[in-house]
Coordinates of C-alpha atoms and ligand atoms in Angstrom, one line a residue:
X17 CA 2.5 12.7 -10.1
X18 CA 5.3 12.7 -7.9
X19 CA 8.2 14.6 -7.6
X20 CA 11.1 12.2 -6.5
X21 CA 13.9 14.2 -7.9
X22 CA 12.8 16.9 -5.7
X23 CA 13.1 14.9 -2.4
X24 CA 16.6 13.5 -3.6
X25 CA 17.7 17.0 -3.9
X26 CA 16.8 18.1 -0.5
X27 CA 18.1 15.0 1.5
X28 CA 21.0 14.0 -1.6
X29 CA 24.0 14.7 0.8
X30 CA 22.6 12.2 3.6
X31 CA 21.4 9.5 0.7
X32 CA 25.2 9.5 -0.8
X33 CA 26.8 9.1 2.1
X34 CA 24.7 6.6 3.0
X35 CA 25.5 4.8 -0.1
X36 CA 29.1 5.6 -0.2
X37 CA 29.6 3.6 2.9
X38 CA 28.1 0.2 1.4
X39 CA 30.2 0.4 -1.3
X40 CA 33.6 0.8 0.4
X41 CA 31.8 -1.5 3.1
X42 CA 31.0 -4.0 -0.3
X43 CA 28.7 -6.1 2.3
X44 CA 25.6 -5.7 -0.8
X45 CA 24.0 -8.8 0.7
X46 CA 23.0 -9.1 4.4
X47 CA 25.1 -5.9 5.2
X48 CA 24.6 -4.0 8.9
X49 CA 22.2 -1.1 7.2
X50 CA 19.7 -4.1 6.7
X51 CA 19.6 -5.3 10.6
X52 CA 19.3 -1.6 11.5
X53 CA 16.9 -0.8 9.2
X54 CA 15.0 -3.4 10.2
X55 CA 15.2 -2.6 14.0
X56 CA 14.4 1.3 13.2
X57 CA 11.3 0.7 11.2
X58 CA 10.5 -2.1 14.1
X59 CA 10.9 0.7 16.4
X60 CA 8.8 3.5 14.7
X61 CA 6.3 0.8 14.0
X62 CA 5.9 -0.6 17.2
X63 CA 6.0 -4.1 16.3
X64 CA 8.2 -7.2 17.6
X65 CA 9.6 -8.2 14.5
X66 CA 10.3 -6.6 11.0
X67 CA 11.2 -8.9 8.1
X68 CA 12.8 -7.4 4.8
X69 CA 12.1 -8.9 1.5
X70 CA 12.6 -7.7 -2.3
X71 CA 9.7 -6.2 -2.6
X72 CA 6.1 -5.7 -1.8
X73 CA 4.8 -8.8 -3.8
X74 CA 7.3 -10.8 -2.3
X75 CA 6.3 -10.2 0.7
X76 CA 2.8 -10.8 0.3
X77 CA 4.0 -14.2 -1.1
X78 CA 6.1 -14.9 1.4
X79 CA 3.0 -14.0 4.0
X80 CA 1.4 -16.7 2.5
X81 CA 3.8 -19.1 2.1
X82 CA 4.2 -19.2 6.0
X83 CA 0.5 -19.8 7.1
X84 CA 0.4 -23.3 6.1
X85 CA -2.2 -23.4 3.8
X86 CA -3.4 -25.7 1.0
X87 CA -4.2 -25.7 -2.5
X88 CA -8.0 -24.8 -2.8
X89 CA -8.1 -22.8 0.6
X90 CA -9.8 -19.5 0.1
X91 CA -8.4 -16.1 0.7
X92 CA -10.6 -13.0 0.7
X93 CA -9.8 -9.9 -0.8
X94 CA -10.2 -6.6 -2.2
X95 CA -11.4 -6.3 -6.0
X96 CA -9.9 -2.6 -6.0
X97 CA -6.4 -3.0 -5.5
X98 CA -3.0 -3.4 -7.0
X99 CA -2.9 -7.2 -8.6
X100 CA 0.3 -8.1 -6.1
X101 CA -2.7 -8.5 -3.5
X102 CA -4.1 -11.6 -5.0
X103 CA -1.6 -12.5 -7.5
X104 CA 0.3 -14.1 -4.2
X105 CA -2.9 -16.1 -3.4
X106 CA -3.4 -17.7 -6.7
X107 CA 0.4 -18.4 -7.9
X108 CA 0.3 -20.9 -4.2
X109 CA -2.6 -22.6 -5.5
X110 CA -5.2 -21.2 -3.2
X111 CA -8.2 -19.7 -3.9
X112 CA -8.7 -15.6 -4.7
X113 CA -12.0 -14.8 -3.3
X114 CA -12.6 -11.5 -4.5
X115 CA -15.4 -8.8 -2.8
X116 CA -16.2 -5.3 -3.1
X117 CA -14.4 -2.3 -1.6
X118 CA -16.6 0.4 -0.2
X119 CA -17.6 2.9 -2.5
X120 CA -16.6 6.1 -0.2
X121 CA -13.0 4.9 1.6
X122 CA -12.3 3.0 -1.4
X123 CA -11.2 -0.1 0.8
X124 CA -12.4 -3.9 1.4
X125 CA -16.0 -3.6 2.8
X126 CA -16.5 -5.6 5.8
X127 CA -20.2 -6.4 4.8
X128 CA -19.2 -8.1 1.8
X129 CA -16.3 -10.1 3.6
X130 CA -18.7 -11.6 5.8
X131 CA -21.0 -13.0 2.7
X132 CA -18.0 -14.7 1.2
X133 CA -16.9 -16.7 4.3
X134 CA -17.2 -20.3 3.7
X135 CA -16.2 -23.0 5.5
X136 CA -13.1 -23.4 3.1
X137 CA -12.2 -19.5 4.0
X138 CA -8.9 -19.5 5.8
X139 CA -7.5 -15.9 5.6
X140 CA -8.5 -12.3 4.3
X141 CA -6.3 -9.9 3.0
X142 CA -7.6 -6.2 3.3
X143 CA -5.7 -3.5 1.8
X144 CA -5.3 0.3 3.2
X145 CA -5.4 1.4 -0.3
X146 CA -3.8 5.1 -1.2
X147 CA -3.0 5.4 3.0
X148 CA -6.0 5.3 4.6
X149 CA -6.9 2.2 6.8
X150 CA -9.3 -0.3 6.0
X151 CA -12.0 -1.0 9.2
X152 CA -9.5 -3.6 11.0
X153 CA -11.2 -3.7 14.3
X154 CA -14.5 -5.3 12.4
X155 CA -11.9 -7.3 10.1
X156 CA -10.2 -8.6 13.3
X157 CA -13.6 -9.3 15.0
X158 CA -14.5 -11.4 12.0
X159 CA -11.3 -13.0 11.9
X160 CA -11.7 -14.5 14.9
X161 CA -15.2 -15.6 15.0
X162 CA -14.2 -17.7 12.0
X163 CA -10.4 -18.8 13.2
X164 CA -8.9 -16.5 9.7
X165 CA -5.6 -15.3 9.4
X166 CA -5.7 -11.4 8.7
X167 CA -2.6 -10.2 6.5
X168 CA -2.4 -6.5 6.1
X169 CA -1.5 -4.9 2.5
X170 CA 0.0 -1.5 3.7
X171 CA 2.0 -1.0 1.2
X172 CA -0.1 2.3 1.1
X173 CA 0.0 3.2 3.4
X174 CA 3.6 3.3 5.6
X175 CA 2.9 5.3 8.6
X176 CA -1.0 5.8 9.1
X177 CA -2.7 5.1 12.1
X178 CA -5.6 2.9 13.0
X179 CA -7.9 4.3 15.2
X180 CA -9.6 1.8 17.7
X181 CA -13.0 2.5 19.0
X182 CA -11.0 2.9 22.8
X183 CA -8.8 5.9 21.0
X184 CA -5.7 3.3 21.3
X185 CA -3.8 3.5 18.0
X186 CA -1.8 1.3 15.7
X187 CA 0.4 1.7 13.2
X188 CA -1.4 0.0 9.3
X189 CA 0.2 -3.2 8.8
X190 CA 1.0 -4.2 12.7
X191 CA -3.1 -5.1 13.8
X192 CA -3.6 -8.3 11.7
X193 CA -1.2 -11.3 11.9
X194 CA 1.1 -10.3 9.1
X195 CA 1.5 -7.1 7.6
X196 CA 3.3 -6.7 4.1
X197 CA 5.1 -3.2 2.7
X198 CA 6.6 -2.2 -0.4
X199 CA 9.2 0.7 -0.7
X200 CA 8.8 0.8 -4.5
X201 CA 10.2 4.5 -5.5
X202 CA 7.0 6.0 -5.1
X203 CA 5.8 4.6 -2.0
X204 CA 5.5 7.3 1.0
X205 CA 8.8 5.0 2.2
X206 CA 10.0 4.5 -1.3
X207 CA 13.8 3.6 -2.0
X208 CA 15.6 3.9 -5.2
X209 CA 14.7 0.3 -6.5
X210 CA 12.9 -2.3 -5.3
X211 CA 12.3 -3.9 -2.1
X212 CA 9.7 -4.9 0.9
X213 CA 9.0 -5.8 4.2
X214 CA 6.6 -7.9 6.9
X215 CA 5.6 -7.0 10.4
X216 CA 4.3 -9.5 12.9
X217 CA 4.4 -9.9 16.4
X218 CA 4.4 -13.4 16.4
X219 CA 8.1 -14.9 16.6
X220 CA 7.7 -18.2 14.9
X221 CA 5.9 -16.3 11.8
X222 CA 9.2 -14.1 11.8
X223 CA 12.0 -17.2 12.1
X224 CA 10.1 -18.9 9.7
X225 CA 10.0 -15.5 7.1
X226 CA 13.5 -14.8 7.8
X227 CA 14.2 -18.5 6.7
X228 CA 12.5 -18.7 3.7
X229 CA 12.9 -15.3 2.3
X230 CA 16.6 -16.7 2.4
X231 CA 16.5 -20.1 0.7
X232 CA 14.7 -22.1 3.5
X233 CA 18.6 -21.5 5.2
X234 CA 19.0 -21.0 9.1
X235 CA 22.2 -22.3 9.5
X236 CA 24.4 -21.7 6.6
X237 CA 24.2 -24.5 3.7
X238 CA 21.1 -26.6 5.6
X239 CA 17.5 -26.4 4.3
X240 CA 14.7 -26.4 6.8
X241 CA 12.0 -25.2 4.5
X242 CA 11.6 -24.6 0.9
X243 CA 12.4 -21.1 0.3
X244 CA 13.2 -18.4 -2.2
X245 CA 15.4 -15.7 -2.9
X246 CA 13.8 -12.6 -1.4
X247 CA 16.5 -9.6 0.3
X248 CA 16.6 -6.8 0.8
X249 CA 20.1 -5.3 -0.7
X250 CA 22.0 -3.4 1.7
X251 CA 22.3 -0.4 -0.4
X252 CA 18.7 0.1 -0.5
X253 CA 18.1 -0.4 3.3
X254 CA 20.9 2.6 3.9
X255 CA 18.7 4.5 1.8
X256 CA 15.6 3.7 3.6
X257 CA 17.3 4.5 6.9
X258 CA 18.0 8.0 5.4
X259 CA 14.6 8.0 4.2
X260 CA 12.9 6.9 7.3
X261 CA 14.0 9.6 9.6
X262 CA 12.5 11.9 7.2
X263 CA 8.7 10.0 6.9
X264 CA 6.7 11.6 9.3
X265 CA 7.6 14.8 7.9
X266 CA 6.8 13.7 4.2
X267 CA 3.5 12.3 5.4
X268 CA 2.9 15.4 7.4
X269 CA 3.4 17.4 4.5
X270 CA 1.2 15.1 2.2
X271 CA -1.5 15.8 4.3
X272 CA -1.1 20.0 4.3
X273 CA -1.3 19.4 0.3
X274 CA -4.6 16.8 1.0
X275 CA -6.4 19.9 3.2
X276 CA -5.6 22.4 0.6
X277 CA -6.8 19.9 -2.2
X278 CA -10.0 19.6 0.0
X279 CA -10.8 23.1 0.9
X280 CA -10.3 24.5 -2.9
X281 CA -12.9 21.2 -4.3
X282 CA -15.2 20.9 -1.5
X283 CA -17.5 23.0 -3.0
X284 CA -17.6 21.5 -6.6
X285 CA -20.2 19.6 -6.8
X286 CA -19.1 17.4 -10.2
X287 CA -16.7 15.7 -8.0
X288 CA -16.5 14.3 -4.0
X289 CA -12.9 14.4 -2.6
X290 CA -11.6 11.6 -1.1
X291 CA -13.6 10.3 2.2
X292 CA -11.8 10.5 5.0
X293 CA -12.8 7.9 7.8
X294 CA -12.8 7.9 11.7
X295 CA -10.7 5.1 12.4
X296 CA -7.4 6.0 10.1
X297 CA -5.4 8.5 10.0
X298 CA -4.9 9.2 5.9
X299 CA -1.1 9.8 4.6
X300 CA -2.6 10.4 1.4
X301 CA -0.2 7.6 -0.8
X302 CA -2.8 9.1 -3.3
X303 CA -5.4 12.2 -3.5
X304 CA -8.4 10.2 -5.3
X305 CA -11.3 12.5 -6.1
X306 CA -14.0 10.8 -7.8
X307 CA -15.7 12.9 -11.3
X308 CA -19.3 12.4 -11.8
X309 CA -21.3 12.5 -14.4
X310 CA -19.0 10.1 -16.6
X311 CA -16.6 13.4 -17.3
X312 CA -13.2 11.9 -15.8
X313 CA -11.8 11.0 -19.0
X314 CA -12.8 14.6 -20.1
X315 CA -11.6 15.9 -17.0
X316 CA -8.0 14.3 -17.6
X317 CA -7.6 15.5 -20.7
X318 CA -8.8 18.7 -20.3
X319 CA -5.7 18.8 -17.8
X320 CA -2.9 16.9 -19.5
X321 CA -3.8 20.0 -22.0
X322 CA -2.3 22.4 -18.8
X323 CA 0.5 20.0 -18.3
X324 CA -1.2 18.7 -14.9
X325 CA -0.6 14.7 -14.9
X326 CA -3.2 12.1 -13.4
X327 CA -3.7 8.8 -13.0
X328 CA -6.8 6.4 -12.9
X329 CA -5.8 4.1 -10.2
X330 CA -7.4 1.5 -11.0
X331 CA -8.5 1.5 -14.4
X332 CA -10.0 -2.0 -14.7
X333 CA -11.3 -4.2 -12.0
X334 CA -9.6 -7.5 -10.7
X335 CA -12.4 -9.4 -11.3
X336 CA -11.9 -8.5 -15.3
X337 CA -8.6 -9.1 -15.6
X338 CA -8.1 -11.9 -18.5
X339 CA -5.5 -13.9 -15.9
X340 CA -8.2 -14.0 -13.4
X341 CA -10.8 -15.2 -15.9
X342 CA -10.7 -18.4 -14.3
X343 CA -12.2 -17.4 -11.0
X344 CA -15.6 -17.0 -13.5
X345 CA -16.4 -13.6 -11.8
X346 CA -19.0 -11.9 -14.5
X347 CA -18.9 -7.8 -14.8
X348 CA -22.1 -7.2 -13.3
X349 CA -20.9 -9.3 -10.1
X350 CA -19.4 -6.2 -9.0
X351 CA -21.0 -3.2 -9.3
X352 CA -19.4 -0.6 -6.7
X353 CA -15.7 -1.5 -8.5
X354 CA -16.9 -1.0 -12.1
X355 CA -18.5 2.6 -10.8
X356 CA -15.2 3.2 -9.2
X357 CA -12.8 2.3 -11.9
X358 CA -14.6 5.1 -14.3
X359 CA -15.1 7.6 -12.0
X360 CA -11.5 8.0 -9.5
X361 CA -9.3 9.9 -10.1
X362 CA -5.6 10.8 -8.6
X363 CA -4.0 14.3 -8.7
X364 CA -0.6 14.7 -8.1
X365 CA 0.2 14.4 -4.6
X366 CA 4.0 14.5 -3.3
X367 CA 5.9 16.7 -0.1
X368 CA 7.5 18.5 -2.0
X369 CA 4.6 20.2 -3.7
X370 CA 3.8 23.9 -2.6
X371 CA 0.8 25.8 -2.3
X372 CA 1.3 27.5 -6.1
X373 CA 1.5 24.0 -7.6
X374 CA -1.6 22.9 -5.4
X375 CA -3.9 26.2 -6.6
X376 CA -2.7 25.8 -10.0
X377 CA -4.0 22.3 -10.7
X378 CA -7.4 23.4 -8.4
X379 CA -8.0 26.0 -10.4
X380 CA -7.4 24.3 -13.7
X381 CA -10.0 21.5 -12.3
X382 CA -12.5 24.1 -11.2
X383 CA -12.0 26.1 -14.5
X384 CA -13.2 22.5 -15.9
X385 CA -16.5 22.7 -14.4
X386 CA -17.1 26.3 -14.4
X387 CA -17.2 26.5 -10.9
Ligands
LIG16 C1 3.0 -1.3 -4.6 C2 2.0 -2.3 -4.1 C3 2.3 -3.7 -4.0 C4 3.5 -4.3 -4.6 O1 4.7 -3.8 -4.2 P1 6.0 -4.0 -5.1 O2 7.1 -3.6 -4.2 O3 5.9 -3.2 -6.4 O4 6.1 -5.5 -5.5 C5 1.4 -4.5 -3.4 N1 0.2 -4.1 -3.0 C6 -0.1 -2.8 -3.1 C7 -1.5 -2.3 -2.6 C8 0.7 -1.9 -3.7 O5 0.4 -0.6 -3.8

């Protein structure tokens, strides 16, 4: 699905260097890479403040943690995600309300975020699922006709543009209050372990993340809030400034391997490649086509049989999920996920796949249909 010895070969000399000098440097903790990672990624995402975490769940914990909500407060969000999204909400006590993505872009649909405000609503979380953008200037619209907090999930979506209606753009993750990352491998910026990262323009949101993401600790040894553990290491950050330089290029060339994907399965009509919407950009984190005709499962076997991999992301809804039982969602609540979860399906999708590759696996899917 993704190729990430590949990339390490092509950038390996940079990427050891870069870890070579944190280990004769042995600052693993709070080392210089992390402050400079942290003000490039700032820079390239054109927001004020850029927090680094553990990793992508962290930091939509920590997102949560600084908003000052209560237990029973209710947090809206997509039922077509990764479970990070509202595992955070519920392990704080407050209240997962989940709604239905769109069927087409795959992400939170605005409609049914309205229907679920209540007067006990307090934030939503939308998530620019496999790189595309949710619609953020409706989100934002609603957000402040009901006083919400908006925290964006891009952990999809590192580098993508929102579109506003005025042609003014904005990097995913920096239009809402907080936006939350994850450089998991295989992210588009993916290190080689784990780790994370907030943007926010708003400077008390990013003391107070700093502080807890650290034990609570501004000065050394005093508590001012109740925090956890939650860094970034240093090795991983050099990696990540390595790996940064490099994005738009790897996003870039995600996309060349998208239009190719597109213009070989336009034309078969068992499946609809992925929609691509007005507003976003698309860094294609994942190709998702979706197979009619209830003939995915087919469909993957037919082509783990030509040694092509692919992955159903997501196989089973949120709402069904036996740790979420509680939240009494029944299966016919949500129709549009349940259609989704047995009809999408990812192809592999990497920059370091060529055109061979690409016309290999289409041909292999179009052999499928007899098209
Ligand atoms: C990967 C991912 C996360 C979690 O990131 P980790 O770094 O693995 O904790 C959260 N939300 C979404 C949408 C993701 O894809």
């Amino acid at each position: 699905m993704v190729d990430l010895r590949a990339q390490y070969e092509k950038i390996g000399p940079e990427i050891d260097n870069a870890i070579k000098s944190v280990l004769v440097s042995t600052s693993f903790i709070k080392g210089p890479d992390v402050k400079l990672f942290e003000q490039e990624l700032q820079e390239y995402m054109g927001i004020k403040h850029v927090v680094s975490c553990a990793n992508g769940t962290d930091a939509l914990h920590l997102a949560m943690m600084v908003l000052g909500l209560v237990p029973g407060d209710e947090v809206i969000t997509t039922d077509f995600t990764f479970i990070a999204t509202v595992e955070a909400v519920a392990l704080l006590g407050l209240k997962p309300v989940i709604v239905e993505p769109e069927s087409g872009s795959f992400n939170i649909s605005v409609e049914a975020i309205q229907k679920a405000i209540t007067p006990k609503t307090k934030a939503i979380v939308p998530v620019h699922l496999f790189g595309q953008c949710a619609d953020m200037e409706s989100i934002m619209e609603l957000a402040k006709k009901h006083n919400l907090f908006v925290i964006e999930d891009a952990a999809q979506a590192t580098g993508a543009d929102y579109i506003f209606k005025n042609g003014a753009t904005k990097k995913a993750g920096t239009i809402g209050h907080i936006g939350t990352t994850s450089f998991f491998p295989s992210k588009n910026l993916g290190c080689y372990g784990d780790g994370g990262a907030l943007y926010t323009n708003d400077e008390s949101f990013a003391n107070k993340l700093r502080s807890i993401a650290n034990h609570g600790m501004k000065v050394r040894y005093h508590y001012d809030d109740i925090g956890i553990n939650s860094r970034l290491d240093t090795i991983q950050a050099a990696i990540l400034r390595v790996k940064l330089k490099h994005l738009s290029k790897f996003n870039e060339a995600r996309k060349a391997v998208a239009d190719h994907y597109d213009e070989a399965l336009a034309r078969c009509s068992s499946i609809s490649i992925p929609e691509r919407v007005k507003y976003s950009t698309h860094i294609f984190h994942q190709y998702t086509i979706k197979v009619k005709n209830g003939q995915r499962d087919e469909l993957k076997k037919f082509l783990e049989t030509k040694n092509i991999p692919s992955m159903v992301y997501y196989p089973g809804p949120l709402h069904l999920q036996k740790a979420y039982g509680y939240l009494g969602y029944k299966a016919d609540d949500f129709p549009v996920t349940n259609g989704l979860c047995k009809e999408v399906l990812s192809l592999p999708m990497h920059p370091d796949m060529d055109r061979d590759q690409v016309d290999y696996i289409t041909l292999n899917v179009l052999e499928f249909f007899n098209t």
